[in-house]
Coordinates of C-alpha atoms and ligand atoms in Angstrom, one line a residue:
X229 CA -0.2 -0.1 0.0
X230 CA 1.7 3.4 -1.1
X231 CA -0.2 6.7 0.1
X232 CA 0.6 10.1 -0.9
X233 CA -0.4 13.2 1.3
X234 CA -0.1 15.8 -1.2
X235 CA 0.3 19.3 -1.5
X236 CA 1.8 20.6 1.9
X237 CA 2.7 24.2 1.5
X238 CA 5.4 23.3 4.0
X239 CA 7.1 20.1 5.8
X240 CA 8.4 21.0 9.0
X241 CA 10.8 17.9 9.1
X242 CA 12.9 18.5 12.6
X243 CA 15.3 16.7 10.3
X244 CA 18.6 15.3 12.5
X245 CA 20.7 14.2 9.9
X246 CA 20.3 10.5 11.3
X247 CA 21.3 11.7 14.7
X248 CA 17.6 11.6 16.0
X249 CA 18.3 14.2 18.7
X250 CA 18.8 18.0 18.9
X251 CA 20.9 19.0 21.6
X252 CA 21.4 22.6 23.0
X253 CA 21.0 25.2 20.2
X254 CA 20.6 22.6 17.4
X255 CA 17.2 22.5 18.4
X256 CA 16.5 25.3 16.6
X257 CA 17.5 23.8 13.3
X258 CA 14.1 22.5 12.0
X259 CA 14.6 22.1 8.2
X260 CA 11.5 23.1 6.4
X261 CA 10.7 21.8 3.0
X262 CA 8.6 24.0 0.7
X263 CA 5.7 22.7 -1.7
X264 CA 6.3 19.0 -1.7
X265 CA 4.3 15.7 -0.5
X266 CA 5.3 12.6 1.6
X267 CA 4.9 8.9 0.0
X268 CA 4.2 6.4 2.2
X269 CA 4.8 3.0 2.1
X270 CA 3.1 0.3 5.0
X271 CA 3.4 2.7 7.9
X272 CA 6.9 4.2 6.7
X273 CA 7.9 7.4 5.2
X274 CA 9.2 6.6 1.9
X275 CA 10.2 9.8 0.3
X276 CA 9.7 14.0 0.0
X277 CA 8.2 14.4 -3.6
X278 CA 7.9 18.1 -5.2
X279 CA 4.2 18.8 -5.5
X280 CA 5.0 19.6 -9.2
X281 CA 6.1 16.1 -10.1
X282 CA 3.1 14.0 -8.0
X283 CA 0.8 14.4 -11.3
X284 CA 3.2 11.8 -13.3
X285 CA 2.9 9.0 -10.5
X286 CA 0.5 6.6 -9.3
X287 CA -0.4 5.8 -5.8
X288 CA -3.0 3.6 -3.9
X289 CA -4.6 6.5 -2.1
X290 CA -4.0 10.2 -2.4
X291 CA -4.8 12.5 0.4
X292 CA -5.0 16.4 -0.4
X293 CA -3.8 18.6 2.6
X294 CA -4.4 21.4 0.5
X295 CA -1.6 24.0 1.5
X296 CA -1.5 23.0 5.3
X297 CA 2.0 22.5 7.0
X298 CA 3.0 19.1 8.2
X299 CA 4.9 18.5 11.5
X300 CA 6.4 15.1 13.0
X301 CA 3.5 13.7 15.2
X302 CA 3.9 15.2 18.6
X303 CA 5.2 13.3 21.6
X304 CA 3.9 13.9 25.0
X305 CA 6.6 12.2 27.4
X306 CA 4.9 13.1 31.0
X307 CA 1.3 13.0 31.8
X308 CA -0.5 11.7 34.9
X309 CA -3.6 11.2 32.6
X310 CA -4.7 8.1 34.5
X311 CA -6.6 9.3 37.4
X312 CA -9.9 10.1 38.5
X313 CA -11.7 12.3 40.9
X314 CA -11.5 16.2 41.0
X315 CA -9.0 18.3 43.6
X316 CA -10.8 21.6 42.7
X317 CA -10.9 22.3 46.3
X318 CA -7.4 22.3 46.6
X319 CA -7.0 24.7 44.0
X320 CA -9.5 26.9 46.2
X321 CA -6.9 26.6 49.1
X322 CA -3.7 27.4 46.4
X323 CA -5.9 30.5 45.2
X324 CA -6.1 31.5 49.1
X325 CA -2.0 31.0 49.3
X326 CA -1.7 27.2 50.9
X327 CA 1.3 25.7 49.2
X328 CA 1.1 22.5 47.3
X329 CA 3.6 20.9 49.8
X330 CA 1.3 22.0 52.7
X331 CA -2.0 20.7 51.2
X332 CA -0.1 17.2 50.7
X333 CA 0.9 17.0 54.4
X334 CA -2.6 17.5 55.3
X335 CA -3.4 14.6 53.6
X336 CA -4.4 16.5 50.4
X337 CA -2.0 16.1 47.3
X338 CA -1.2 13.2 45.8
X339 CA -2.9 10.7 48.5
X340 CA -6.3 12.3 47.8
X341 CA -6.5 11.2 44.2
X342 CA -5.2 7.7 45.4
X343 CA -8.5 7.5 47.5
X344 CA -10.4 8.5 44.3
X345 CA -8.7 5.9 42.2
X346 CA -8.6 3.2 44.8
X347 CA -12.6 3.3 44.6
X348 CA -13.0 3.0 41.2
X349 CA -13.4 0.0 38.8
X350 CA -11.4 -0.5 36.2
X351 CA -14.3 0.0 33.9
X352 CA -15.0 3.3 35.5
X353 CA -11.5 4.3 35.3
X354 CA -11.2 3.5 31.3
X355 CA -14.7 5.8 30.7
X356 CA -13.1 8.6 32.6
X357 CA -9.6 8.4 30.9
X358 CA -10.7 7.9 27.2
X359 CA -12.1 11.3 26.4
X360 CA -8.9 12.3 27.4
X361 CA -6.9 10.7 24.9
X362 CA -9.2 11.5 22.2
X363 CA -8.2 15.2 23.1
X364 CA -4.5 14.3 23.2
X365 CA -4.9 12.9 19.6
X366 CA -7.2 15.9 18.4
X367 CA -4.0 18.1 18.9
X368 CA -1.6 16.0 16.8
X369 CA -0.2 13.7 19.4
X370 CA 0.7 10.3 18.0
X371 CA 2.7 8.9 21.1
X372 CA 1.5 9.5 24.8
X373 CA 3.3 8.6 27.7
X374 CA 0.8 7.9 31.2
X375 CA 2.2 6.7 34.5
X376 CA 0.9 5.1 37.2
X377 CA 1.2 6.4 40.6
X378 CA -2.2 6.8 41.9
X379 CA -3.1 3.4 43.0
X380 CA 0.0 2.9 45.3
X381 CA -0.5 -0.8 46.4
X382 CA -0.1 -3.6 44.8
X383 CA -3.7 -3.9 43.7
X384 CA -4.3 -0.5 42.4
X385 CA -0.9 0.2 40.7
X386 CA -1.5 -3.3 38.8
X387 CA -5.1 -2.1 37.9
X388 CA -3.8 1.6 36.3
X389 CA -1.2 -0.4 34.2
X390 CA -3.7 -2.7 33.2
X391 CA -6.3 0.3 32.1
X392 CA -3.3 2.0 30.3
X393 CA -2.3 -1.5 28.7
X394 CA -6.2 -1.3 27.5
X395 CA -6.2 2.1 26.4
X396 CA -3.0 1.2 24.1
X397 CA -4.8 -1.6 22.5
X398 CA -8.1 0.4 21.9
X399 CA -6.2 3.4 20.1
X400 CA -4.0 3.6 17.6
X401 CA -1.5 5.9 18.9
X402 CA 1.4 4.5 20.9
X403 CA 0.1 4.7 24.8
X404 CA 3.7 4.3 26.9
X405 CA 3.3 3.1 30.2
X406 CA 5.3 4.4 33.2
X407 CA 5.5 2.7 36.6
X408 CA 5.3 5.3 39.2
X409 CA 4.5 3.5 42.3
X410 CA 7.2 5.5 44.4
X411 CA 5.2 8.8 43.8
X412 CA 4.7 9.2 47.5
X413 CA 4.1 7.1 50.4
X414 CA 0.2 6.1 50.6
X415 CA -1.2 6.5 54.0
X416 CA -0.7 3.1 55.4
X417 CA 2.9 2.9 54.9
X418 CA 3.5 6.8 55.9
X419 CA 5.7 5.6 59.1
X420 CA 7.2 2.4 57.2
X421 CA 8.9 3.5 54.3
X422 CA 10.8 0.5 54.1
X423 CA 7.8 -1.7 54.4
X424 CA 6.2 -0.3 51.1
X425 CA 9.7 -0.1 49.4
X426 CA 9.9 -3.6 49.8
X427 CA 6.4 -4.2 48.2
X428 CA 7.8 -2.2 45.3
X429 CA 10.6 -4.1 44.8
X430 CA 9.9 -7.6 45.7
X431 CA 6.1 -7.6 44.2
X432 CA 5.4 -4.9 41.8
X433 CA 8.5 -4.7 39.9
X434 CA 9.0 -8.3 39.2
X435 CA 5.1 -8.9 38.3
X436 CA 5.3 -5.7 36.2
X437 CA 8.4 -6.9 34.6
X438 CA 7.2 -10.5 33.7
X439 CA 3.5 -9.0 32.3
X440 CA 5.3 -6.5 30.3
X441 CA 3.0 -3.6 32.0
X442 CA 5.1 -0.9 31.8
X443 CA 8.5 0.3 30.0
X444 CA 9.7 2.7 32.6
X445 CA 9.8 3.0 36.2
X446 CA 9.8 6.8 37.4
X447 CA 9.9 8.1 41.0
X448 CA 9.3 11.5 42.8
X449 CA 12.5 12.5 44.7
X450 CA 11.1 15.1 47.3
X451 CA 11.1 16.1 50.9
X452 CA 7.3 14.6 51.0
X453 CA 8.1 11.7 49.0
X454 CA 11.2 9.7 48.4
X455 CA 14.9 10.5 49.6
X456 CA 17.5 10.1 46.9
X457 CA 18.6 7.2 49.0
X458 CA 15.5 5.1 48.7
X459 CA 15.4 5.9 44.8
X460 CA 18.7 4.8 44.6
X461 CA 17.9 1.7 45.7
X462 CA 14.3 1.4 44.1
X463 CA 16.3 2.4 40.7
X464 CA 18.7 -0.9 41.4
X465 CA 16.0 -3.2 41.7
X466 CA 13.9 -1.8 38.8
X467 CA 16.9 -1.9 36.4
X468 CA 17.6 -5.4 37.2
X469 CA 13.6 -5.8 36.4
X470 CA 14.8 -4.7 32.9
X471 CA 12.9 -1.3 33.4
X472 CA 14.5 2.0 31.9
X473 CA 14.6 4.9 34.6
X474 CA 13.1 8.1 34.7
X475 CA 12.7 10.8 37.8
X476 CA 10.5 13.5 38.9
X477 CA 13.4 15.7 40.7
X478 CA 14.1 19.0 41.7
X479 CA 10.9 20.6 41.9
X480 CA 10.4 22.3 45.0
X481 CA 13.4 21.3 46.8
X482 CA 17.3 19.9 45.8
X483 CA 17.4 17.1 47.7
X484 CA 20.1 14.8 45.7
X485 CA 17.6 13.2 43.0
X486 CA 19.7 14.4 39.7
X487 CA 22.9 12.7 41.2
X488 CA 20.9 9.8 41.6
X489 CA 19.4 9.7 38.2
X490 CA 22.5 10.4 36.4
X491 CA 24.3 7.6 38.5
X492 CA 21.8 5.1 37.0
X493 CA 21.8 6.9 33.2
X494 CA 18.2 7.4 33.6
X495 CA 16.5 8.6 30.4
X496 CA 15.0 11.7 31.7
X497 CA 14.7 13.8 34.5
X498 CA 11.4 15.7 35.0
X499 CA 10.7 19.0 36.5
X500 CA 13.9 20.6 37.8
X501 CA 12.6 23.8 38.9
X502 CA 15.2 24.1 41.4
X503 CA 18.5 22.8 39.5
X504 CA 21.7 24.7 40.6
X505 CA 24.2 25.7 38.3
X506 CA 26.5 22.9 38.9
X507 CA 23.8 20.7 38.1
X508 CA 22.9 22.6 35.2
X509 CA 26.4 21.5 33.8
X510 CA 26.4 18.1 34.7
X511 CA 23.2 17.3 33.2
X512 CA 24.0 19.1 30.1
X513 CA 26.9 17.0 29.4
X514 CA 24.7 13.9 30.0
X515 CA 22.5 12.2 27.5
X516 CA 19.5 12.3 29.9
X517 CA 17.1 14.3 28.5
X518 CA 15.7 17.4 30.8
X519 CA 11.8 17.1 30.5
X520 CA 10.4 20.3 31.5
X521 CA 7.1 21.3 32.6
X522 CA 6.2 24.8 32.4
X523 CA 2.3 24.2 33.1
X524 CA 3.1 23.2 36.8
X525 CA 5.1 26.6 37.4
X526 CA 1.8 28.3 36.0
X527 CA -0.7 26.4 37.7
X528 CA 1.2 26.5 41.1
X529 CA 2.4 30.0 40.3
X530 CA 6.3 29.6 41.2
X531 CA 9.6 29.6 39.6
X532 CA 10.4 28.5 35.9
X533 CA 13.0 25.7 35.5
X534 CA 16.1 27.3 33.9
X535 CA 15.6 26.1 30.2
X536 CA 17.8 28.9 28.7
X537 CA 20.9 27.6 30.7
X538 CA 20.3 24.1 29.9
X539 CA 19.8 25.0 26.1
X540 CA 23.0 27.3 26.3
X541 CA 24.8 24.6 27.9
X542 CA 24.1 21.7 25.3
X543 CA 21.2 19.8 27.3
X544 CA 18.6 18.2 25.3
X545 CA 15.3 19.6 26.3
X546 CA 11.6 18.2 26.2
X547 CA 8.3 20.0 27.2
X548 CA 5.4 18.1 28.4
X549 CA 2.0 19.0 30.1
X550 CA 2.3 17.0 32.9
X551 CA -1.3 16.3 33.0
X552 CA -2.6 15.9 36.5
X553 CA -5.2 16.6 38.8
X554 CA -2.8 18.6 41.4
X555 CA 0.0 20.5 40.4
X556 CA -1.0 20.9 36.2
X557 CA -4.6 20.4 35.4
X558 CA -3.9 21.4 31.8
X559 CA -3.4 18.8 29.0
X560 CA -2.8 21.2 26.1
X561 CA 0.6 20.8 24.7
X562 CA 0.7 23.7 22.3
X563 CA -0.3 25.6 25.2
X564 CA 2.9 24.3 27.2
X565 CA 4.6 25.3 24.0
X566 CA 3.5 28.9 24.0
X567 CA 4.4 29.2 28.3
X568 CA 7.9 28.0 27.4
X569 CA 8.4 30.3 24.6
X570 CA 6.8 33.2 26.7
X571 CA 8.0 32.1 30.2
X572 CA 10.9 30.2 29.8
X573 CA 12.5 32.2 26.8
X574 CA 12.9 29.1 24.8
X575 CA 12.3 29.8 20.4
X576 CA 9.6 28.8 18.6
X577 CA 11.8 26.2 16.9
X578 CA 13.3 24.8 20.3
X579 CA 9.7 24.2 21.5
X580 CA 9.0 22.4 18.6
X581 CA 12.0 20.2 18.9
X582 CA 10.9 19.9 22.8
X583 CA 7.7 18.1 21.8
X584 CA 8.9 15.9 18.7
X585 CA 12.3 14.5 18.1
X586 CA 13.6 15.2 21.9
X587 CA 10.3 14.0 23.5
X588 CA 10.7 10.6 21.8
X589 CA 14.4 10.6 23.2
X590 CA 12.8 10.8 27.1
X591 CA 10.9 7.8 25.6
X592 CA 13.9 6.0 24.0
X593 CA 11.9 6.0 20.6
X594 CA 14.2 8.6 18.9
X595 CA 14.8 5.6 16.4
X596 CA 11.6 5.3 15.1
X597 CA 9.4 8.5 15.9
X598 CA 9.9 12.3 16.5
X599 CA 11.0 13.2 12.9
X600 CA 10.1 13.1 9.5
X601 CA 12.9 11.4 8.0
X602 CA 13.1 8.7 5.5
X603 CA 12.9 5.3 7.1
X604 CA 11.0 6.2 10.1
X605 CA 7.3 5.6 11.1
X606 CA 5.1 7.9 9.2
X607 CA 3.6 9.9 12.3
X608 CA 2.3 13.3 11.3
X609 CA 0.6 16.4 12.8
X610 CA -1.0 18.7 10.1
X611 CA -2.0 22.0 11.0
X612 CA -4.2 24.5 9.3
X613 CA -1.6 27.3 9.0
X614 CA 0.6 28.4 6.1
X615 CA 3.5 29.2 8.9
X616 CA 4.6 27.2 11.7
X617 CA 5.1 30.0 14.3
X618 CA 1.4 30.2 14.2
X619 CA 1.0 27.0 16.4
X620 CA 2.7 28.7 19.5
X621 CA 1.6 32.1 18.6
X622 CA -2.2 30.8 19.0
X623 CA -1.5 29.8 22.7
X624 CA -4.4 28.2 23.1
X625 CA -5.8 27.4 19.9
X626 CA -5.9 24.1 18.4
X627 CA -4.6 24.5 14.8
X628 CA -3.9 20.9 14.1
X629 CA -6.6 19.5 11.9
X630 CA -5.5 16.1 10.8
X631 CA -3.4 13.5 13.0
X632 CA -1.6 10.7 11.2
X633 CA -0.7 7.4 12.9
X634 CA 1.8 5.0 11.1
X635 CA 0.5 6.6 7.8
X636 CA -3.3 6.4 9.0
X637 CA -5.6 9.2 9.4
X638 CA -7.2 8.8 12.9
X639 CA -8.3 12.3 13.5
X640 CA -9.4 14.6 10.8
X641 CA -11.3 18.0 11.0
X642 CA -9.6 19.5 7.6
X643 CA -13.2 20.3 6.6
Ligands
LIG287 O1 4.5 15.9 38.0 N1 5.5 15.7 41.3 C1 4.9 14.9 41.6 N2 4.0 14.2 40.9 C2 2.7 15.0 40.0 C3 1.9 15.8 40.8 C4 0.7 14.9 40.8 C5 -0.3 15.4 41.7 O2 0.0 16.4 42.6 O3 -1.3 14.6 41.7 C6 3.7 16.2 39.1 O4 3.7 17.6 39.5
LIG288 FE1 4.7 14.6 36.8

């Protein structure tokens, strides 16, 4: 089956010349191809041909995208989409001046959502989460990461991972699961950390690995959650079980998470709002992706991560929504790109690299997705504009009009 997506006014290929990453200022080099069409054979991008040449060739199917622009399918590499219940009450408290940590210490925060998730059945969770996936797809997202982390018991963490697995089988996009059992201590183990860590190490990780329920193991290094030493222990066990690592770290307090993540060569370190200068240099020299989440700084109204310093020091930067009910109740990835440009001084091009090839790196999937290069999967986001800067300039408006996964149209609002 050979398909042609014809008459693009511009293709923003995010070409990497085979490197499959955009470090530092290289994130500004997007590579644009004007007035071309894309040939796809069996899910794979085969060729770019000038619009003026397509009349002389034959294809099994031709899709006319009428002067729109094509970007690589967007990669959303950090979300907590698998939740239920509302924390609007906490939002009210925050508006009155209570901090995220104060709310967590008072029994709210992550554990409020844990309670709601434990009370929800598999079917209820599935029903609640599905419209959220549709919303991501409508934005041009073709790969979506979802974390567990709101079950925090053997039964409920597995339940969440099975919901994510089911979602991956229902939808055509890749839904990639991350195990976040070390999100915080559940109330029953508040005073017995060793016991909870043993459940993670001896029960959850072996089961998850054996049943292929997650690709990654994540954790939260924070005063209200896990220490760097505890994470070192959990990561050692996760590695033995064949899981790749990621870490929520340096969000509110700098307690050594970054060192632990770098020691274990984690795929990504996420948040980094309170990263210090030495750590910026260390991280920038590594292959670990810095996943920045400006929606959290906006939603909780505190400082932004040092994106500019990281990029200027040659780090690999990705951006994500961190969509969750407590710290970033925001599921709009292009809004996050706009926030990154306005609040973290990233260029429009850097924000595009950050939600395509570099986000693919955060998931270890950079060899098959994240850029429009011959031989890669034909994942595309088609935008109803003639100029790619409009995507970021339009702030909250969804300009995506077609989402294509493995060469197949899975969302079409082309009109
Ligand atoms: O990425 N930092 C920890 N976890 C989430 C928040 C989850 C929640 O508040 O429910 C985050 O910000
Ligand atoms: Fe998060």
